Amino acid sequence: MNDKQQFDIAIIGGGLAGLTLAIQAADAGYRTILFEKEAYPFHKVCGEYISMESWDFLVRCGVPLADWSLPLINELQVSDTEGKIYDFKLPLGGFGVSRYQLDNALYETAIKKGVTVLTSCKVTDVVYNDDFFTILTPATIFTARITAGCFGKRSNLDLKWNRNFTKTKPNKINNFIGVKYHIQYPHPAGTISLHNFKDGYCGISRIEKDTCCLCYLTTAENLRKSGNSIAVMEKEVLSQNKQLKKIIEESKHLYEQPLTISQISFEQKSQVENHILMLGDAAGMITPLCGNGMSMAMHGGKIAFDNIRLFLTGQINRPQMEKQYKQQWQYQFGLRTRIGRVVQYFFGGSWSTSVFLKTMHAFPLFSGKIIEQTHGKPF
Ligand SMILES: Cc1cc2nc3c(=O)[nH]c(=O)nc-3n(C[C@H](O)[C@H](O)[C@H](O)COP(=O)(O)OP(=O)(O)OC[C@H]3O[C@@H](n4cnc5c(N)ncnc54)[C@H](O)[C@@H]3O)c2cc1C
């Protein structure tokens, strides 16, 4: 193996967790390699609303957010399955930006900072032996002292390693699909709307260039009942909500086909798997109605890197690094992900959604607390 194949840190997956970890590692002078199976820039199924807690961190990572004229979002509008609207305040708020633009900016920054980024390169396995990792790709193998699994919601590696959540039978919290469009629609810049429909919910908010991201989550069963046709499901199920009907009928789609993903699971996951530190959705996923998965992915990467640095400088050993990372991850995100699952439980049924929203609306202090619990603080 030559020098070009040996690294301090190997990162599998170039979403927000992976790219921001790579930038932190390069800034600290570590030889870092990142593998991404796609080629930048590319679109992703995501609501594209980022909680404000990440703004400063992204700027420190080199993303010129202030130059992008992004919509700042402080109002939350939620409708029940028929379309009755309830308004809430978002204490910390957020901003809208497409993953196409954000991930690409981070990728370019990572390259400038000296990260070796292999795109269109899918990792097929990782083997841990004698305090080193061997990372296998179809063309070459690499070694690293640290490996971070940042490969998102569900990957070939989850199946290969037989991770626990892949073995659970499909149920109410582990078999969802996600659908996303970029659209033109006169949606107010400062508001994110979450419209419920039977067994799902759909978010709409503004991103850069006066466009909107429309993204929804629903059960695989809902699609199956619509003859596996997204168009039929949108017409017959989503459009029962009059707010969604209006958006579906009046918006202009900016790309022909929607982006889709399936087999989304909110089951608990492990944060360390065979000595690999798991980050972002690979470590645990918060339900998208909390609008906070991206911040969790980046914050988790920061926590991981603080521990990686202590390990690589000899201040702690590997078991200590793994234990501290797991504990700190649970401390920051354990409660948040649990509350996200509980809140998700109330959405999608016409009765439960309506009762939940009426209660939340009638008790603003209570609803403020719940919203606050699903968000973190700037990091
Ligand atoms: C419907 C829906 C809406 C959402 N809306 C929001 C929202 O509005 N706000 C919010 O904050 N969060 C939202 N989220 C959550 C958010 O998208 C995720 O939490 C976030 O993208 C996680 O980042 P990540 O880096 O962990 O994973 P990802 O961004 O998914 O990146 C993982 C990367 O790994 C790559 N990869 C996978 N396997 C391999 C392999 N073997 N080799 C190499 N590369 C590999 C993938 O191609 C991918 O680029 C939403 C999620 C869903 C499902």
GROMACS .gro file of C-alpha atoms and ligand atoms in nm:
model
  432
    1MET     CA    1   0.000   0.000   0.000
    2ASN     CA    2   0.145   0.339  -0.094
    3ASP     CA    3   0.140   0.662   0.106
    4LYS     CA    4  -0.153   0.794  -0.097
    5GLN     CA    5  -0.375   0.520   0.043
    6GLN     CA    6  -0.301   0.582   0.412
    7PHE     CA    7  -0.498   0.837   0.612
    8ASP     CA    8  -0.560   0.955   0.967
    9ILE     CA    9  -0.935   0.979   0.913
   10ALA     CA   10  -1.160   0.808   0.658
   11ILE     CA   11  -1.516   0.935   0.617
   12ILE     CA   12  -1.782   0.734   0.440
   13GLY     CA   13  -2.058   0.953   0.298
   14GLY     CA   14  -2.040   1.316   0.191
   15GLY     CA   15  -2.362   1.467   0.327
   16LEU     CA   16  -2.360   1.734   0.595
   17ALA     CA   17  -2.217   1.513   0.869
   18GLY     CA   18  -1.934   1.380   0.652
   19LEU     CA   19  -1.838   1.702   0.476
   20THR     CA   20  -1.830   1.916   0.792
   21LEU     CA   21  -1.631   1.650   0.976
   22ALA     CA   22  -1.383   1.641   0.686
   23ILE     CA   23  -1.342   2.019   0.699
   24GLN     CA   24  -1.278   2.017   1.075
   25ALA     CA   25  -1.026   1.736   1.036
   26ALA     CA   26  -0.842   1.912   0.751
   27ASP     CA   27  -0.836   2.240   0.946
   28ALA     CA   28  -0.663   2.055   1.229
   29GLY     CA   29  -0.403   1.918   0.986
   30TYR     CA   30  -0.513   1.552   0.964
   31ARG     CA   31  -0.479   1.350   0.644
   32THR     CA   32  -0.843   1.298   0.559
   33ILE     CA   33  -1.023   1.103   0.288
   34LEU     CA   34  -1.396   1.120   0.215
   35PHE     CA   35  -1.589   0.874  -0.004
   36GLU     CA   36  -1.918   0.976  -0.167
   37LYS     CA   37  -2.109   0.743  -0.396
   38GLU     CA   38  -2.270   1.029  -0.594
   39ALA     CA   39  -2.108   1.318  -0.786
   40TYR     CA   40  -2.158   1.680  -0.669
   41PRO     CA   41  -2.369   1.882  -0.713
   42PHE     CA   42  -2.676   1.666  -0.664
   43HIS     CA   43  -3.025   1.693  -0.515
   44LYS     CA   44  -3.137   1.512  -0.199
   45VAL     CA   45  -3.472   1.433  -0.042
   46CYS     CA   46  -3.478   1.686   0.241
   47GLY     CA   47  -3.709   1.969   0.352
   48GLU     CA   48  -3.414   2.214   0.331
   49TYR     CA   49  -3.510   2.412   0.639
   50ILE     CA   50  -3.206   2.440   0.866
   51SER     CA   51  -3.244   2.537   1.228
   52MET     CA   52  -3.053   2.857   1.312
   53GLU     CA   53  -2.837   2.667   1.561
   54SER     CA   54  -2.612   2.568   1.265
   55TRP     CA   55  -2.560   2.911   1.108
   56ASP     CA   56  -2.236   3.005   1.290
   57PHE     CA   57  -2.092   2.655   1.258
   58LEU     CA   58  -2.147   2.652   0.881
   59VAL     CA   59  -1.987   2.996   0.849
   60ARG     CA   60  -1.686   2.869   1.048
   61CYS     CA   61  -1.669   2.576   0.804
   62GLY     CA   62  -1.629   2.832   0.524
   63VAL     CA   63  -1.982   2.857   0.380
   64PRO     CA   64  -2.060   3.221   0.289
   65LEU     CA   65  -2.424   3.201   0.405
   66ALA     CA   66  -2.458   3.580   0.448
   67ASP     CA   67  -2.380   3.632   0.076
   68TRP     CA   68  -2.654   3.398  -0.044
   69SER     CA   69  -2.959   3.617   0.043
   70LEU     CA   70  -3.133   3.324   0.209
   71PRO     CA   71  -3.485   3.339   0.351
   72LEU     CA   72  -3.491   3.358   0.731
   73ILE     CA   73  -3.781   3.163   0.881
   74ASN     CA   74  -3.946   3.237   1.217
   75GLU     CA   75  -4.308   3.133   1.176
   76LEU     CA   76  -4.449   2.782   1.172
   77GLN     CA   77  -4.787   2.713   1.018
   78VAL     CA   78  -4.938   2.368   1.066
   79SER     CA   79  -5.263   2.249   0.909
   80ASP     CA   80  -5.471   1.946   1.004
   81THR     CA   81  -5.566   1.683   0.747
   82GLU     CA   82  -5.854   1.898   0.619
   83GLY     CA   83  -5.645   2.213   0.591
   84LYS     CA   84  -5.741   2.411   0.901
   85ILE     CA   85  -5.439   2.623   0.988
   86TYR     CA   86  -5.272   2.679   1.327
   87ASP     CA   87  -4.990   2.932   1.368
   88PHE     CA   88  -4.689   2.899   1.598
   89LYS     CA   89  -4.368   3.092   1.660
   90LEU     CA   90  -4.028   2.930   1.611
   91PRO     CA   91  -3.819   3.060   1.902
   92LEU     CA   92  -3.478   3.012   1.738
   93GLY     CA   93  -3.598   2.999   1.377
   94GLY     CA   94  -3.406   2.879   1.077
   95PHE     CA   95  -3.317   2.944   0.715
   96GLY     CA   96  -3.382   2.779   0.380
   97VAL     CA   97  -3.113   2.658   0.140
   98SER     CA   98  -3.106   2.370  -0.108
   99ARG     CA   99  -2.886   2.069  -0.042
  100TYR     CA  100  -2.774   2.106  -0.404
  101GLN     CA  101  -2.610   2.440  -0.319
  102LEU     CA  102  -2.505   2.376   0.041
  103ASP     CA  103  -2.346   2.032   0.001
  104ASN     CA  104  -2.164   2.147  -0.311
  105ALA     CA  105  -2.021   2.452  -0.130
  106LEU     CA  106  -1.897   2.227   0.151
  107TYR     CA  107  -1.749   1.983  -0.101
  108GLU     CA  108  -1.557   2.264  -0.274
  109THR     CA  109  -1.435   2.394   0.063
  110ALA     CA  110  -1.321   2.047   0.168
  111ILE     CA  111  -1.117   2.012  -0.153
  112LYS     CA  112  -0.959   2.356  -0.104
  113LYS     CA  113  -0.860   2.259   0.251
  114GLY     CA  114  -0.680   1.949   0.125
  115VAL     CA  115  -0.932   1.670   0.189
  116THR     CA  116  -0.901   1.384  -0.061
  117VAL     CA  117  -1.258   1.346  -0.187
  118LEU     CA  118  -1.343   1.043  -0.400
  119THR     CA  119  -1.679   1.096  -0.567
  120SER     CA  120  -1.883   0.831  -0.749
  121CYS     CA  121  -1.707   0.593  -0.512
  122LYS     CA  122  -1.912   0.355  -0.303
  123VAL     CA  123  -1.748   0.193  -0.002
  124THR     CA  124  -1.830  -0.178   0.001
  125ASP     CA  125  -1.692  -0.274   0.342
  126VAL     CA  126  -1.470  -0.169   0.629
  127VAL     CA  127  -1.256  -0.409   0.832
  128TYR     CA  128  -1.108  -0.324   1.172
  129ASN     CA  129  -0.789  -0.502   1.268
  130ASP     CA  130  -0.495  -0.424   1.492
  131ASP     CA  131  -0.604  -0.064   1.567
  132PHE     CA  132  -0.641   0.021   1.195
  133PHE     CA  133  -0.930   0.023   0.950
  134THR     CA  134  -0.914  -0.110   0.597
  135ILE     CA  135  -1.170   0.058   0.373
  136LEU     CA  136  -1.273  -0.132   0.064
  137THR     CA  137  -1.398   0.029  -0.257
  138PRO     CA  138  -1.450  -0.146  -0.592
  139ALA     CA  139  -1.119  -0.011  -0.728
  140THR     CA  140  -0.880   0.026  -0.433
  141ILE     CA  141  -0.831  -0.025  -0.063
  142PHE     CA  142  -0.729   0.241   0.189
  143THR     CA  143  -0.626   0.241   0.555
  144ALA     CA  144  -0.705   0.486   0.833
  145ARG     CA  145  -0.673   0.515   1.211
  146ILE     CA  146  -1.028   0.648   1.241
  147THR     CA  147  -1.332   0.571   1.031
  148ALA     CA  148  -1.656   0.769   1.050
  149GLY     CA  149  -1.980   0.624   0.909
  150CYS     CA  150  -2.170   0.924   0.768
  151PHE     CA  151  -2.369   0.732   0.510
  152GLY     CA  152  -2.716   0.859   0.593
  153LYS     CA  153  -3.053   0.697   0.651
  154ARG     CA  154  -2.991   0.360   0.496
  155SER     CA  155  -2.695   0.230   0.304
  156ASN     CA  156  -2.547  -0.085   0.158
  157LEU     CA  157  -2.322  -0.094   0.467
  158ASP     CA  158  -2.619  -0.107   0.711
  159LEU     CA  159  -2.729  -0.426   0.537
  160LYS     CA  160  -2.378  -0.565   0.502
  161TRP     CA  161  -2.317  -0.520   0.876
  162ASN     CA  162  -2.663  -0.648   0.961
  163ARG     CA  163  -2.732  -0.344   1.178
  164ASN     CA  164  -3.016  -0.400   1.419
  165PHE     CA  165  -3.262  -0.151   1.270
  166THR     CA  166  -3.247  -0.327   0.931
  167LYS     CA  167  -3.377  -0.647   1.092
  168THR     CA  168  -3.695  -0.497   1.241
  169LYS     CA  169  -4.013  -0.586   1.058
  170PRO     CA  170  -4.183  -0.288   0.883
  171ASN     CA  171  -4.401  -0.102   1.136
  172LYS     CA  172  -4.542   0.242   1.214
  173ILE     CA  173  -4.203   0.403   1.272
  174ASN     CA  174  -3.976   0.233   1.023
  175ASN     CA  175  -4.131   0.215   0.678
  176PHE     CA  176  -4.168   0.561   0.531
  177ILE     CA  177  -4.106   0.715   0.193
  178GLY     CA  178  -3.991   1.070   0.123
  179VAL     CA  179  -4.077   1.276  -0.186
  180LYS     CA  180  -3.934   1.613  -0.283
  181TYR     CA  181  -3.977   1.883  -0.549
  182HIS     CA  182  -3.843   2.231  -0.606
  183ILE     CA  183  -4.133   2.448  -0.706
  184GLN     CA  184  -4.231   2.802  -0.785
  185TYR     CA  185  -4.514   2.911  -0.556
  186PRO     CA  186  -4.588   3.238  -0.373
  187HIS     CA  187  -4.510   3.102  -0.027
  188PRO     CA  188  -4.418   3.367   0.235
  189ALA     CA  189  -4.040   3.379   0.291
  190GLY     CA  190  -4.053   3.388   0.673
  191THR     CA  191  -4.286   3.089   0.719
  192ILE     CA  192  -4.244   2.714   0.708
  193SER     CA  193  -4.573   2.530   0.661
  194LEU     CA  194  -4.638   2.173   0.758
  195HIS     CA  195  -4.956   2.037   0.604
  196ASN     CA  196  -5.093   1.707   0.732
  197PHE     CA  197  -5.265   1.448   0.522
  198LYS     CA  198  -5.373   1.094   0.593
  199ASP     CA  199  -5.064   0.907   0.721
  200GLY     CA  200  -4.820   1.180   0.630
  201TYR     CA  201  -4.719   1.543   0.630
  202CYS     CA  202  -4.576   1.782   0.376
  203GLY     CA  203  -4.346   2.076   0.440
  204ILE     CA  204  -4.310   2.382   0.222
  205SER     CA  205  -4.063   2.665   0.274
  206ARG     CA  206  -3.854   2.901   0.067
  207ILE     CA  207  -3.493   2.837  -0.034
  208GLU     CA  208  -3.252   3.045  -0.245
  209LYS     CA  209  -3.353   3.225  -0.567
  210ASP     CA  210  -3.720   3.272  -0.471
  211THR     CA  211  -3.795   2.905  -0.513
  212CYS     CA  212  -3.962   2.669  -0.265
  213CYS     CA  213  -3.882   2.323  -0.142
  214LEU     CA  214  -4.185   2.096  -0.114
  215CYS     CA  215  -4.109   1.773   0.065
  216TYR     CA  216  -4.331   1.511   0.224
  217LEU     CA  217  -4.307   1.197   0.429
  218THR     CA  218  -4.567   0.924   0.425
  219THR     CA  219  -4.601   0.554   0.482
  220ALA     CA  220  -4.501   0.308   0.211
  221GLU     CA  221  -4.851   0.170   0.259
  222ASN     CA  222  -5.009   0.498   0.145
  223LEU     CA  223  -4.821   0.474  -0.184
  224ARG     CA  224  -4.908   0.109  -0.226
  225LYS     CA  225  -5.279   0.187  -0.180
  226SER     CA  226  -5.247   0.448  -0.456
  227GLY     CA  227  -5.130   0.182  -0.700
  228ASN     CA  228  -4.766   0.287  -0.644
  229SER     CA  229  -4.837   0.610  -0.830
  230ILE     CA  230  -4.715   0.933  -0.672
  231ALA     CA  231  -4.948   1.137  -0.896
  232VAL     CA  232  -5.252   0.935  -0.783
  233MET     CA  233  -5.148   0.962  -0.417
  234GLU     CA  234  -5.108   1.340  -0.447
  235LYS     CA  235  -5.445   1.377  -0.614
  236GLU     CA  236  -5.642   1.140  -0.394
  237VAL     CA  237  -5.468   1.155  -0.056
  238LEU     CA  238  -5.263   1.474  -0.019
  239SER     CA  239  -5.528   1.688  -0.191
  240GLN     CA  240  -5.782   1.605   0.080
  241ASN     CA  241  -5.604   1.884   0.264
  242LYS     CA  242  -5.727   2.201   0.090
  243GLN     CA  243  -5.395   2.382   0.148
  244LEU     CA  244  -5.206   2.106  -0.027
  245LYS     CA  245  -5.464   2.083  -0.305
  246LYS     CA  246  -5.403   2.450  -0.384
  247ILE     CA  247  -5.023   2.407  -0.380
  248ILE     CA  248  -5.035   2.091  -0.593
  249GLU     CA  249  -5.266   2.254  -0.850
  250GLU     CA  250  -5.105   2.597  -0.868
  251SER     CA  251  -4.730   2.538  -0.830
  252LYS     CA  252  -4.482   2.506  -1.113
  253HIS     CA  253  -4.236   2.216  -1.079
  254LEU     CA  254  -3.875   2.302  -1.148
  255TYR     CA  255  -3.775   1.947  -1.234
  256GLU     CA  256  -3.990   1.692  -1.409
  257GLN     CA  257  -3.983   1.395  -1.174
  258PRO     CA  258  -3.987   1.418  -0.795
  259LEU     CA  259  -3.692   1.283  -0.599
  260THR     CA  260  -3.791   0.987  -0.384
  261ILE     CA  261  -3.644   0.767  -0.115
  262SER     CA  262  -3.790   0.467   0.060
  263GLN     CA  263  -3.738   0.250   0.367
  264ILE     CA  264  -3.688   0.545   0.602
  265SER     CA  265  -3.665   0.423   0.960
  266PHE     CA  266  -3.681   0.615   1.288
  267GLU     CA  267  -3.575   0.314   1.494
  268GLN     CA  268  -3.292   0.368   1.740
  269LYS     CA  269  -2.943   0.305   1.602
  270SER     CA  270  -2.601   0.251   1.756
  271GLN     CA  271  -2.351   0.537   1.760
  272VAL     CA  272  -2.048   0.307   1.736
  273GLU     CA  273  -2.044   0.000   1.516
  274ASN     CA  274  -1.735  -0.222   1.519
  275HIS     CA  275  -1.521   0.078   1.631
  276ILE     CA  276  -1.657   0.297   1.352
  277LEU     CA  277  -1.803   0.625   1.483
  278MET     CA  278  -2.150   0.676   1.335
  279LEU     CA  279  -2.263   1.027   1.258
  280GLY     CA  280  -2.576   1.200   1.129
  281ASP     CA  281  -2.866   0.984   1.017
  282ALA     CA  282  -2.642   0.676   1.040
  283ALA     CA  283  -2.629   0.733   1.419
  284GLY     CA  284  -3.000   0.804   1.466
  285MET     CA  285  -3.269   0.992   1.282
  286ILE     CA  286  -3.505   1.255   1.414
  287THR     CA  287  -3.848   1.272   1.247
  288PRO     CA  288  -3.843   1.543   0.979
  289LEU     CA  289  -4.139   1.728   1.127
  290CYS     CA  290  -3.891   1.852   1.389
  291GLY     CA  291  -3.696   2.014   1.102
  292ASN     CA  292  -3.368   1.947   1.269
  293GLY     CA  293  -3.184   1.645   1.127
  294MET     CA  294  -2.928   1.852   0.939
  295SER     CA  295  -2.825   2.043   1.252
  296MET     CA  296  -2.803   1.718   1.445
  297ALA     CA  297  -2.579   1.571   1.175
  298MET     CA  298  -2.339   1.864   1.189
  299HIS     CA  299  -2.344   1.901   1.567
  300GLY     CA  300  -2.282   1.527   1.603
  301GLY     CA  301  -1.981   1.566   1.371
  302LYS     CA  302  -1.842   1.839   1.595
  303ILE     CA  303  -1.881   1.621   1.904
  304ALA     CA  304  -1.718   1.329   1.723
  305PHE     CA  305  -1.427   1.540   1.608
  306ASP     CA  306  -1.355   1.673   1.959
  307ASN     CA  307  -1.314   1.311   2.070
  308ILE     CA  308  -1.122   1.202   1.760
  309ARG     CA  309  -0.871   1.480   1.821
  310LEU     CA  310  -0.819   1.370   2.182
  311PHE     CA  311  -0.756   1.015   2.055
  312LEU     CA  312  -0.521   1.110   1.774
  313THR     CA  313  -0.315   1.330   2.007
  314GLY     CA  314  -0.284   1.043   2.256
  315GLN     CA  315  -0.490   1.206   2.533
  316ILE     CA  316  -0.748   0.923   2.544
  317ASN     CA  317  -0.747   0.566   2.417
  318ARG     CA  318  -0.993   0.414   2.168
  319PRO     CA  319  -1.238   0.268   2.420
  320GLN     CA  320  -1.249   0.605   2.599
  321MET     CA  321  -1.309   0.788   2.271
  322GLU     CA  322  -1.596   0.554   2.179
  323LYS     CA  323  -1.755   0.572   2.523
  324GLN     CA  324  -1.735   0.952   2.545
  325TYR     CA  325  -1.876   0.997   2.196
  326LYS     CA  326  -2.172   0.767   2.268
  327GLN     CA  327  -2.245   0.939   2.600
  328GLN     CA  328  -2.221   1.289   2.455
  329TRP     CA  329  -2.437   1.193   2.155
  330GLN     CA  330  -2.706   1.056   2.386
  331TYR     CA  331  -2.686   1.362   2.609
  332GLN     CA  332  -2.736   1.601   2.316
  333PHE     CA  333  -2.979   1.407   2.098
  334GLY     CA  334  -3.131   1.114   2.289
  335LEU     CA  335  -3.427   1.308   2.430
  336ARG     CA  336  -3.477   1.505   2.108
  337THR     CA  337  -3.512   1.193   1.895
  338ARG     CA  338  -3.753   1.040   2.147
  339ILE     CA  339  -3.973   1.352   2.152
  340GLY     CA  340  -3.963   1.356   1.771
  341ARG     CA  341  -4.100   1.000   1.765
  342VAL     CA  342  -4.379   1.088   2.010
  343VAL     CA  343  -4.482   1.398   1.814
  344GLN     CA  344  -4.475   1.201   1.490
  345TYR     CA  345  -4.714   0.952   1.644
  346PHE     CA  346  -4.987   1.218   1.665
  347PHE     CA  347  -4.955   1.329   1.304
  348GLY     CA  348  -5.133   1.184   1.006
  349GLY     CA  349  -5.455   1.062   1.168
  350SER     CA  350  -5.735   1.315   1.114
  351TRP     CA  351  -5.858   1.295   1.475
  352SER     CA  352  -5.523   1.276   1.654
  353THR     CA  353  -5.366   1.553   1.442
  354SER     CA  354  -5.657   1.785   1.499
  355VAL     CA  355  -5.667   1.725   1.877
  356PHE     CA  356  -5.290   1.760   1.904
  357LEU     CA  357  -5.286   2.088   1.710
  358LYS     CA  358  -5.581   2.234   1.903
  359THR     CA  359  -5.406   2.150   2.232
  360MET     CA  360  -5.072   2.289   2.117
  361HIS     CA  361  -5.242   2.607   1.995
  362ALA     CA  362  -5.447   2.656   2.312
  363PHE     CA  363  -5.135   2.627   2.532
  364PRO     CA  364  -4.863   2.835   2.370
  365LEU     CA  365  -4.623   2.788   2.662
  366PHE     CA  366  -4.655   2.410   2.629
  367SER     CA  367  -4.618   2.416   2.250
  368GLY     CA  368  -4.318   2.650   2.282
  369LYS     CA  369  -4.154   2.399   2.518
  370ILE     CA  370  -4.218   2.106   2.282
  371ILE     CA  371  -4.077   2.297   1.984
  372GLU     CA  372  -3.777   2.403   2.194
  373GLN     CA  373  -3.713   2.041   2.302
  374THR     CA  374  -3.683   1.930   1.938
  375HIS     CA  375  -3.419   2.196   1.869
  376GLY     CA  376  -3.074   2.250   2.012
  377LYS     CA  377  -2.856   2.552   2.085
  378PRO     CA  378  -2.590   2.705   1.857
  379PHE     CA  379  -2.270   2.499   1.872
  380LIG     C1  380  -3.856   1.367   0.397
  380LIG     C2  381  -3.746   1.427   0.479
  380LIG     C3  382  -3.743   1.565   0.502
  380LIG     C4  383  -3.642   1.621   0.581
  380LIG     N1  384  -3.642   1.755   0.604
  380LIG     C5  385  -3.548   1.811   0.683
  380LIG     C6  386  -3.547   1.952   0.708
  380LIG     O1  387  -3.627   2.029   0.655
  380LIG     N2  388  -3.452   2.000   0.792
  380LIG     C7  389  -3.358   1.921   0.852
  380LIG     O2  390  -3.273   1.972   0.926
  380LIG     N3  391  -3.354   1.788   0.826
  380LIG     C8  392  -3.446   1.732   0.743
  380LIG     N4  393  -3.442   1.598   0.717
  380LIG     C9  394  -3.332   1.518   0.773
  380LIG    C10  395  -3.200   1.545   0.698
  380LIG     O3  396  -3.218   1.530   0.560
  380LIG    C11  397  -3.093   1.449   0.746
  380LIG     O4  398  -3.096   1.442   0.887
  380LIG    C12  399  -2.953   1.491   0.702
  380LIG     O5  400  -2.947   1.494   0.562
  380LIG    C13  401  -2.851   1.393   0.755
  380LIG     O6  402  -2.725   1.418   0.700
  380LIG     P1  403  -2.618   1.300   0.685
  380LIG     O7  404  -2.490   1.366   0.651
  380LIG     O8  405  -2.625   1.212   0.803
  380LIG     O9  406  -2.673   1.211   0.565
  380LIG     P2  407  -2.693   1.242   0.412
  380LIG    O10  408  -2.706   1.388   0.386
  380LIG    O11  409  -2.803   1.154   0.366
  380LIG    O12  410  -2.557   1.196   0.345
  380LIG    C14  411  -2.518   1.061   0.339
  380LIG    C15  412  -2.431   1.044   0.216
  380LIG    O13  413  -2.370   0.917   0.217
  380LIG    C16  414  -2.359   0.868   0.084
  380LIG     N5  415  -2.339   0.723   0.092
  380LIG    C17  416  -2.426   0.629   0.138
  380LIG     N6  417  -2.369   0.506   0.134
  380LIG    C18  418  -2.241   0.523   0.088
  380LIG    C19  419  -2.133   0.435   0.063
  380LIG     N7  420  -2.140   0.304   0.088
  380LIG     N8  421  -2.018   0.487   0.011
  380LIG    C20  422  -2.007   0.622  -0.014
  380LIG     N9  423  -2.108   0.710   0.007
  380LIG    C21  424  -2.223   0.661   0.060
  380LIG    C22  425  -2.491   0.913   0.022
  380LIG    O14  426  -2.485   0.920  -0.118
  380LIG    C23  427  -2.512   1.050   0.086
  380LIG    O15  428  -2.464   1.157   0.007
  380LIG    C24  429  -3.541   1.538   0.637
  380LIG    C25  430  -3.541   1.401   0.612
  380LIG    C26  431  -3.642   1.346   0.533
  380LIG    C27  432  -3.642   1.199   0.507
   0.00000   0.00000   0.00000
